[in-house]
PDB file of C-alpha atoms in Angstrom:
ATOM      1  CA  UNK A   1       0.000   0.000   0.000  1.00 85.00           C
ATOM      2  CA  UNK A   2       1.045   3.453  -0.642  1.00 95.00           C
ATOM      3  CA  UNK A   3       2.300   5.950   2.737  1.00 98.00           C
ATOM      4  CA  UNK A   4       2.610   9.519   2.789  1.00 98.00           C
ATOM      5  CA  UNK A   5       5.009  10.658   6.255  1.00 98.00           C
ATOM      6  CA  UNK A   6       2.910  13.641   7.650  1.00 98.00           C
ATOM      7  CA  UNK A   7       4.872  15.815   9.791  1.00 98.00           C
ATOM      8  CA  UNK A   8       3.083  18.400  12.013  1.00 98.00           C
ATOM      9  CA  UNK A   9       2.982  20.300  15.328  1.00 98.00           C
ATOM     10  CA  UNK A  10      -0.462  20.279  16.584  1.00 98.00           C
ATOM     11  CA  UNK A  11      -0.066  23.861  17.668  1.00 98.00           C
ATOM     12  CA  UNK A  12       0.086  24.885  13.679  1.00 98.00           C
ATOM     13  CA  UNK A  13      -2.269  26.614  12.323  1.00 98.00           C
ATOM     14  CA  UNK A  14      -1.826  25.812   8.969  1.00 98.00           C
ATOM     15  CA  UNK A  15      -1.481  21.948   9.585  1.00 98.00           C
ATOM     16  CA  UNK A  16      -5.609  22.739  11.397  1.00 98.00           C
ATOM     17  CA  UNK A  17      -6.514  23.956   8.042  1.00 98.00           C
ATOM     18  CA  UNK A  18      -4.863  21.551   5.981  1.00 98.00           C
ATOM     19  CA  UNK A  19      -5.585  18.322   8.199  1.00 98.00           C
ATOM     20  CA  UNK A  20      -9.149  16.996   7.517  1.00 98.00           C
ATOM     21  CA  UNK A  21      -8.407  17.641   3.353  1.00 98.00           C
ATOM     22  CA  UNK A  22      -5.405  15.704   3.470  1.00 98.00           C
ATOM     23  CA  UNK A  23      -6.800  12.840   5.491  1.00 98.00           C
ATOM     24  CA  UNK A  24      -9.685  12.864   2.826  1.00 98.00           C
ATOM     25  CA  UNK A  25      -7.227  13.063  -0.196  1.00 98.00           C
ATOM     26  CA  UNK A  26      -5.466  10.099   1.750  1.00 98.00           C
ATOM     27  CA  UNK A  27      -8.160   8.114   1.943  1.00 98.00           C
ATOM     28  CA  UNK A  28      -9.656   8.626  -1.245  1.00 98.00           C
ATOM     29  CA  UNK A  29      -6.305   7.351  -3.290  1.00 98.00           C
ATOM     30  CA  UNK A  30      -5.904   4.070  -1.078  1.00 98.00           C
ATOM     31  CA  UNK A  31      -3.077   5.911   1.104  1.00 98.00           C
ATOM     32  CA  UNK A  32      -1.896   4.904   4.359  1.00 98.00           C
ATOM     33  CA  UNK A  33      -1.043   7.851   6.730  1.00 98.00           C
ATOM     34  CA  UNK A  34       2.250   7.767   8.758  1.00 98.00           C
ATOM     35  CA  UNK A  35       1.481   9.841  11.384  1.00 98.00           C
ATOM     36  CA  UNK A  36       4.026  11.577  12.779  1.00 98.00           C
ATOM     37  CA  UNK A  37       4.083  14.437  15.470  1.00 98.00           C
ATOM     38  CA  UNK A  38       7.496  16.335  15.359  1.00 98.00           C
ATOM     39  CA  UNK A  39       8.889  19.127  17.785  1.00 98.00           C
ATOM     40  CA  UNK A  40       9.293  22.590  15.865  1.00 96.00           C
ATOM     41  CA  UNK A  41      11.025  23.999  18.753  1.00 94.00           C
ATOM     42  CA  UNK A  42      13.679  21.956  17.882  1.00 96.00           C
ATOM     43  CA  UNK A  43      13.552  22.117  13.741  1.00 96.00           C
ATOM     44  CA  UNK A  44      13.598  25.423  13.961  1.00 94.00           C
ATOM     45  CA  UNK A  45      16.807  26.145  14.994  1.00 92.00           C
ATOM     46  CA  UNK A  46      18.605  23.351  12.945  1.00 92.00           C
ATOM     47  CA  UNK A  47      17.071  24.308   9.598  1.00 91.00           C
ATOM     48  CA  UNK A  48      17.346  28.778   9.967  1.00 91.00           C
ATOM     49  CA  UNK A  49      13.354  29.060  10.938  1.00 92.00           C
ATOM     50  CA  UNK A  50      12.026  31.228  13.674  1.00 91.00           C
ATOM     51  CA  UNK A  51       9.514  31.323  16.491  1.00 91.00           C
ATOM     52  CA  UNK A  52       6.692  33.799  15.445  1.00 92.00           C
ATOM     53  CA  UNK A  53       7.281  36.146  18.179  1.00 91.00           C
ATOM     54  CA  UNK A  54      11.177  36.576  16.794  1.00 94.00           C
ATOM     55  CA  UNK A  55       9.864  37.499  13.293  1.00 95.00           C
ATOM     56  CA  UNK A  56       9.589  40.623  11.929  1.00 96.00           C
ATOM     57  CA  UNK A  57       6.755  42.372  12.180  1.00 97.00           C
ATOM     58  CA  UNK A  58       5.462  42.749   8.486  1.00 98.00           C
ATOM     59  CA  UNK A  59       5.782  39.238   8.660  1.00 96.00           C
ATOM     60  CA  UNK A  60       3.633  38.659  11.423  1.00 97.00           C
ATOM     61  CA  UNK A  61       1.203  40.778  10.072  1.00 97.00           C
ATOM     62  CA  UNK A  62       1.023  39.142   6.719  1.00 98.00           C
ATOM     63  CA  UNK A  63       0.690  35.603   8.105  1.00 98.00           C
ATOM     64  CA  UNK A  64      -2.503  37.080  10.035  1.00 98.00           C
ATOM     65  CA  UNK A  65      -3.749  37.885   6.336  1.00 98.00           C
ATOM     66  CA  UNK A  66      -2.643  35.095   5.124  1.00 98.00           C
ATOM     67  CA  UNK A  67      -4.320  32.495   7.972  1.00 98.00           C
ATOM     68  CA  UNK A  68      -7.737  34.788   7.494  1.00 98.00           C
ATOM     69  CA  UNK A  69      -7.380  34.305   3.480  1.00 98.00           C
ATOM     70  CA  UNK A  70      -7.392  30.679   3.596  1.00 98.00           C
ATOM     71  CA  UNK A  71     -10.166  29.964   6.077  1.00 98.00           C
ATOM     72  CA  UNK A  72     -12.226  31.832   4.467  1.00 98.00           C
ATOM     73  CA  UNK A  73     -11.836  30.107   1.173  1.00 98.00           C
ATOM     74  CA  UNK A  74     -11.455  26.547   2.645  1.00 98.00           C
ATOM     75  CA  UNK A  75     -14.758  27.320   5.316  1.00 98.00           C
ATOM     76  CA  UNK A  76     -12.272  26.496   8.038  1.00 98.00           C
ATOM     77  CA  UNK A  77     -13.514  28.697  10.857  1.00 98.00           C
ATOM     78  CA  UNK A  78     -10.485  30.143  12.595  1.00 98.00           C
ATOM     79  CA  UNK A  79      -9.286  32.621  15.182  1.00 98.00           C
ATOM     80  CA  UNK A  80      -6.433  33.787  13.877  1.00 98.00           C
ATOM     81  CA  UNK A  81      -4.831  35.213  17.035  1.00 97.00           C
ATOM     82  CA  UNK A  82      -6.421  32.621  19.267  1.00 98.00           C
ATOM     83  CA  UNK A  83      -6.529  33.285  23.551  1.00 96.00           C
ATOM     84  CA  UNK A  84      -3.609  30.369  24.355  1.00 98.00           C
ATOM     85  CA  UNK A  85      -1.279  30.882  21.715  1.00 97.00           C
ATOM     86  CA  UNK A  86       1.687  31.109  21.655  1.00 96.00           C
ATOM     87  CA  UNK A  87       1.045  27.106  23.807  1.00 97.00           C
ATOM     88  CA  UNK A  88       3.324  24.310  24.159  1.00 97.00           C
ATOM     89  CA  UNK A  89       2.070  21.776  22.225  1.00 98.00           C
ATOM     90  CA  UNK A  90       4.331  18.826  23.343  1.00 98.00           C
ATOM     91  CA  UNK A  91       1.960  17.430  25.458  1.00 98.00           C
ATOM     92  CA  UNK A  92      -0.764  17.208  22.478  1.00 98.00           C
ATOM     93  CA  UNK A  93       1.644  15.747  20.194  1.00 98.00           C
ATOM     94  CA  UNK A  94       2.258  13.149  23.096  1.00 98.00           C
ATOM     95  CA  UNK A  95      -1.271  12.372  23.172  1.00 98.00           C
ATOM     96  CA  UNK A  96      -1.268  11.943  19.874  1.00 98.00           C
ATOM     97  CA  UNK A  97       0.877   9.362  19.286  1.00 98.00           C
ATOM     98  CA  UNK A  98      -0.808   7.445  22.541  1.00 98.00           C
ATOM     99  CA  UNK A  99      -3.859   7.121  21.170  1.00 98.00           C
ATOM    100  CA  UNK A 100      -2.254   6.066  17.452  1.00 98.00           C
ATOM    101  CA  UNK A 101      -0.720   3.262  19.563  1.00 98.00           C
ATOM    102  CA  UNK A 102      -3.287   2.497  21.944  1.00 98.00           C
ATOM    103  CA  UNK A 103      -6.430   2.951  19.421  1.00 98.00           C
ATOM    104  CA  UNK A 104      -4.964   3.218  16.216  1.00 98.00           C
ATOM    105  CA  UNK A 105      -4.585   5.647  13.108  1.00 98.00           C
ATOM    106  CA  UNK A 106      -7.831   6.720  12.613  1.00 98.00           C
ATOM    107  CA  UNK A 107      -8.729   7.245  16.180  1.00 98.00           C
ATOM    108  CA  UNK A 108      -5.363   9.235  16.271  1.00 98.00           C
ATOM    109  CA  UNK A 109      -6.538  11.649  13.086  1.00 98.00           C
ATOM    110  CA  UNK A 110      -9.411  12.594  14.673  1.00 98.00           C
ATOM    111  CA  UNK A 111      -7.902  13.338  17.695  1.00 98.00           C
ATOM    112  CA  UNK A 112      -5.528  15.346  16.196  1.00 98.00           C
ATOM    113  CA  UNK A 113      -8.135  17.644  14.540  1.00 98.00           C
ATOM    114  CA  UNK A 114      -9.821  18.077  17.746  1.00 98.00           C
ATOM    115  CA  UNK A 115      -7.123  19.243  19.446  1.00 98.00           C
ATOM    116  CA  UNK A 116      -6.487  20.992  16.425  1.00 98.00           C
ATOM    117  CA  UNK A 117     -10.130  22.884  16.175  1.00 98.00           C
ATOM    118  CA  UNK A 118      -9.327  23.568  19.834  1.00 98.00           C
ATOM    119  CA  UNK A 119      -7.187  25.680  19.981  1.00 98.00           C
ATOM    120  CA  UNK A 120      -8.006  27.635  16.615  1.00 98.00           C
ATOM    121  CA  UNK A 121     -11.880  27.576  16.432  1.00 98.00           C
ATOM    122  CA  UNK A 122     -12.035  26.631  20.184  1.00 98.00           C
ATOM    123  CA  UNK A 123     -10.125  28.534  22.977  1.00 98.00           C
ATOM    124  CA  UNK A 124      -9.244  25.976  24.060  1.00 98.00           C
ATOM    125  CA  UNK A 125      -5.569  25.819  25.755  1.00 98.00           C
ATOM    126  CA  UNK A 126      -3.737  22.541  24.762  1.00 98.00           C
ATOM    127  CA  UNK A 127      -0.995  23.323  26.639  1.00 98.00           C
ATOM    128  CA  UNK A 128      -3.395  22.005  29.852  1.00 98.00           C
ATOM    129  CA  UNK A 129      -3.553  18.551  30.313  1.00 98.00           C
ATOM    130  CA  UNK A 130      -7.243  18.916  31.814  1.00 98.00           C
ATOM    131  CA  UNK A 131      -7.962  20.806  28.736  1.00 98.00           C
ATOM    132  CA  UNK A 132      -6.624  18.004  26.941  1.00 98.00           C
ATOM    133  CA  UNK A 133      -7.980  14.813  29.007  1.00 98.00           C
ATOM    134  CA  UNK A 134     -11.727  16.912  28.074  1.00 98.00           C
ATOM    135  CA  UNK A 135     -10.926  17.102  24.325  1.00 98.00           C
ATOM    136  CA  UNK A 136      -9.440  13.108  24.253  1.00 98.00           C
ATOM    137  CA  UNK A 137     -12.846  12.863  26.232  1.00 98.00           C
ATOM    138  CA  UNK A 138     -15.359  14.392  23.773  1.00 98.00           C
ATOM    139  CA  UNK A 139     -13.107  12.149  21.471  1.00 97.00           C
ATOM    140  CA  UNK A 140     -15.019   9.080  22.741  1.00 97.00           C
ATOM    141  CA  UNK A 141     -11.612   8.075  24.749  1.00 98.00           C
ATOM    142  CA  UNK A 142     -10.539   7.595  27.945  1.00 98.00           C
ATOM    143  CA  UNK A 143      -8.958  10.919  28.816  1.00 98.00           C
ATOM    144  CA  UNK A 144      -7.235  10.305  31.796  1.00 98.00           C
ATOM    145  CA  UNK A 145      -5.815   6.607  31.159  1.00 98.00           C
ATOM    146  CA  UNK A 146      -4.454   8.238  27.909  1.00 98.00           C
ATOM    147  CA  UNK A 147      -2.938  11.238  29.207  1.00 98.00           C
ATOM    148  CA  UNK A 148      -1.110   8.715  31.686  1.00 98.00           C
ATOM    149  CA  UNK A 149      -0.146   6.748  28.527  1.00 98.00           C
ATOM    150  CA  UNK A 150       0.940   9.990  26.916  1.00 98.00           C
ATOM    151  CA  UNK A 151       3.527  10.320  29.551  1.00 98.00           C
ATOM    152  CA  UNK A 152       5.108   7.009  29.162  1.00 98.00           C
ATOM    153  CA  UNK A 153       8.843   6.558  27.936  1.00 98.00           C
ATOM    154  CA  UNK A 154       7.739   4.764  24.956  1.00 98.00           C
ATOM    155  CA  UNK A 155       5.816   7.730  23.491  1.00 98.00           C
ATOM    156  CA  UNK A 156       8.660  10.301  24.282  1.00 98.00           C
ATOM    157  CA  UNK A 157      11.259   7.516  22.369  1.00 98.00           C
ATOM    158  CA  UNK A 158       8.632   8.048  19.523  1.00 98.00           C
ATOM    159  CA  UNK A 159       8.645  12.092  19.689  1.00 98.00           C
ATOM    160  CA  UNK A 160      11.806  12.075  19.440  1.00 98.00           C
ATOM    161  CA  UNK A 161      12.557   9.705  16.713  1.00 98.00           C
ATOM    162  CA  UNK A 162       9.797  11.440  14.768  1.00 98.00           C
ATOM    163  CA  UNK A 163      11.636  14.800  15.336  1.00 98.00           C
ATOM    164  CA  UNK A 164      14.923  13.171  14.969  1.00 98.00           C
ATOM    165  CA  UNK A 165      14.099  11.217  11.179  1.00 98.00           C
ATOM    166  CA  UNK A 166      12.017  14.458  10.249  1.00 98.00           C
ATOM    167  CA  UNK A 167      15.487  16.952  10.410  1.00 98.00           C
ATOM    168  CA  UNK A 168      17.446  14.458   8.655  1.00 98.00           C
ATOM    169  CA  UNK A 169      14.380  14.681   5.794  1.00 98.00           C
ATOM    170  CA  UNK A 170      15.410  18.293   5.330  1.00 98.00           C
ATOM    171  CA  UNK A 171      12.006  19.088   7.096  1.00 98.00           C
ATOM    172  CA  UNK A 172      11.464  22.646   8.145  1.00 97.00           C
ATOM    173  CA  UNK A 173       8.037  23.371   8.533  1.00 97.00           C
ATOM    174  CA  UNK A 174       4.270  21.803   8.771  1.00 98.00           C
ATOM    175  CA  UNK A 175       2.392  20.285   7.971  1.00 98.00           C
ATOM    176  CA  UNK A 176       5.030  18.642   5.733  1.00 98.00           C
ATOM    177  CA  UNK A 177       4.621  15.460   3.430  1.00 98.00           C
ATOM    178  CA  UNK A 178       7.194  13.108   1.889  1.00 98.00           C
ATOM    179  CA  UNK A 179       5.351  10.974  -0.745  1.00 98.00           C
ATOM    180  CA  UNK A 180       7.663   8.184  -2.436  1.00 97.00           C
ATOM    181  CA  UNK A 181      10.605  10.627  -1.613  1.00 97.00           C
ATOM    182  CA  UNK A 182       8.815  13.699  -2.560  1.00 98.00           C
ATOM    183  CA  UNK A 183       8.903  16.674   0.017  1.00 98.00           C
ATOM    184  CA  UNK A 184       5.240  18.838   0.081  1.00 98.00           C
ATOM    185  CA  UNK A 185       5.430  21.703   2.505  1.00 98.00           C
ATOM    186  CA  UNK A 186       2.686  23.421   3.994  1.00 98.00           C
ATOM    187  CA  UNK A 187      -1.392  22.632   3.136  1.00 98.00           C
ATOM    188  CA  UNK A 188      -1.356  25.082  -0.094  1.00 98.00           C
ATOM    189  CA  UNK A 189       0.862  22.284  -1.394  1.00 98.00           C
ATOM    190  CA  UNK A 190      -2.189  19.715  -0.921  1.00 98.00           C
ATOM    191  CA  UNK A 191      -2.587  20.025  -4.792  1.00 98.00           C
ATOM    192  CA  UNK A 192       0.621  18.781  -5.743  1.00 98.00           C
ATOM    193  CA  UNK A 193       0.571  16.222  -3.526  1.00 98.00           C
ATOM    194  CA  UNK A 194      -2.609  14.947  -5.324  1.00 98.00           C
ATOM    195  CA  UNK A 195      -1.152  14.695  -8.346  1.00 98.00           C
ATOM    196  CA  UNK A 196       1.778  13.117  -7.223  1.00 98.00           C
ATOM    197  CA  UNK A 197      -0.023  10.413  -5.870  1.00 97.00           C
ATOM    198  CA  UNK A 198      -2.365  10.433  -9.229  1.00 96.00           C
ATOM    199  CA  UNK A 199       0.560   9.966 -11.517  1.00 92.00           C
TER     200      UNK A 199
END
């Protein structure tokens, strides 16, 4: 069967508005997702990118225009300078990858655009694991046995490797895709990704 690697931070906005497309696009071509939560905090700085308080402030500005631009064409509702952001979101990505080994991919996706929708439609903080046992929760999961789960060794190993193989695929960004070899950054990319997987 055919994989795509998705990279992402949960706390991205443009992975929220590019997640539920790509799933579909994913699913609709036979394609197996390969989940894989990744620490920006740590790409950043190996690959020349920069937290968005350290950029400059046309920038900033522009990316504001640029997050209200897309939501409104994709009829992704989104705050664009939600309550609890800037968040940590290593704890989400953590949960993440529990519940893809404790209840399996799709379980995983759609917990991922929960916490997603969260924290950009939401106000939601994901940085708060109560916050987050409530969302895994609504998610028809256990919330606190997976937020103990999400704490484990095992899952960290997995963070890590995931942030680890992700720098040494020249990622610098997300959402990011590798299909067959083939580097798509960012969810206005979703196109070529199509295609790629069409040819």
């Amino acid at each position: 069967m055919k994989s795509c690697q998705y990279y992402f931070a949960p706390h991205s906005p443009w992975a929220y508005l590019g997640h539920e497309r790509f799933v579909a696009l994913c699913r609709q071509h036979g394609v197996a997702i390969d989940l894989r939560p990744l620490d920006l905090g740590k790409v950043f700085p190996a690959s020349g990118g920069l937290p968005l308080a350290k950029r400059a402030p046309q920038r900033q500005a522009y990316r504001l225009t640029e997050l209200a631009r897309w939501s409104a064409f994709l009829g992704v509702p989104i705050n664009v300078q939600p309550k609890f952001f800037p968040v940590s979101p290593e704890a989400a990505a953590k949960l993440i990858i529990a519940a893809r080994l404790g209840n399996g991919l799709d379980t995983a996706l759609d917990l991922t655009h929960a916490i997603m929708r969260g924290l950009w439609a939401e106000e939601k903080n994901i940085g708060d694991e109560a916050t987050l046992t409530a969302i895994a929760n609504s998610s028809g999961l256990d919330g606190a046995q997976l937020l103990k789960a999400s704490q484990t060794a095992s899952v960290q190993a997995e963070y890590d490797r995931n942030t680890d193989e992700g720098m040494a695929a020249s990622v610098f960004g997300s959402p990011w895709y590798i299909y067959e070899g083939e580097s798509f950054w960012g969810q206005d990319r979703l196109d070529f990704l199509e295609r790629a997987i069409s040819r």
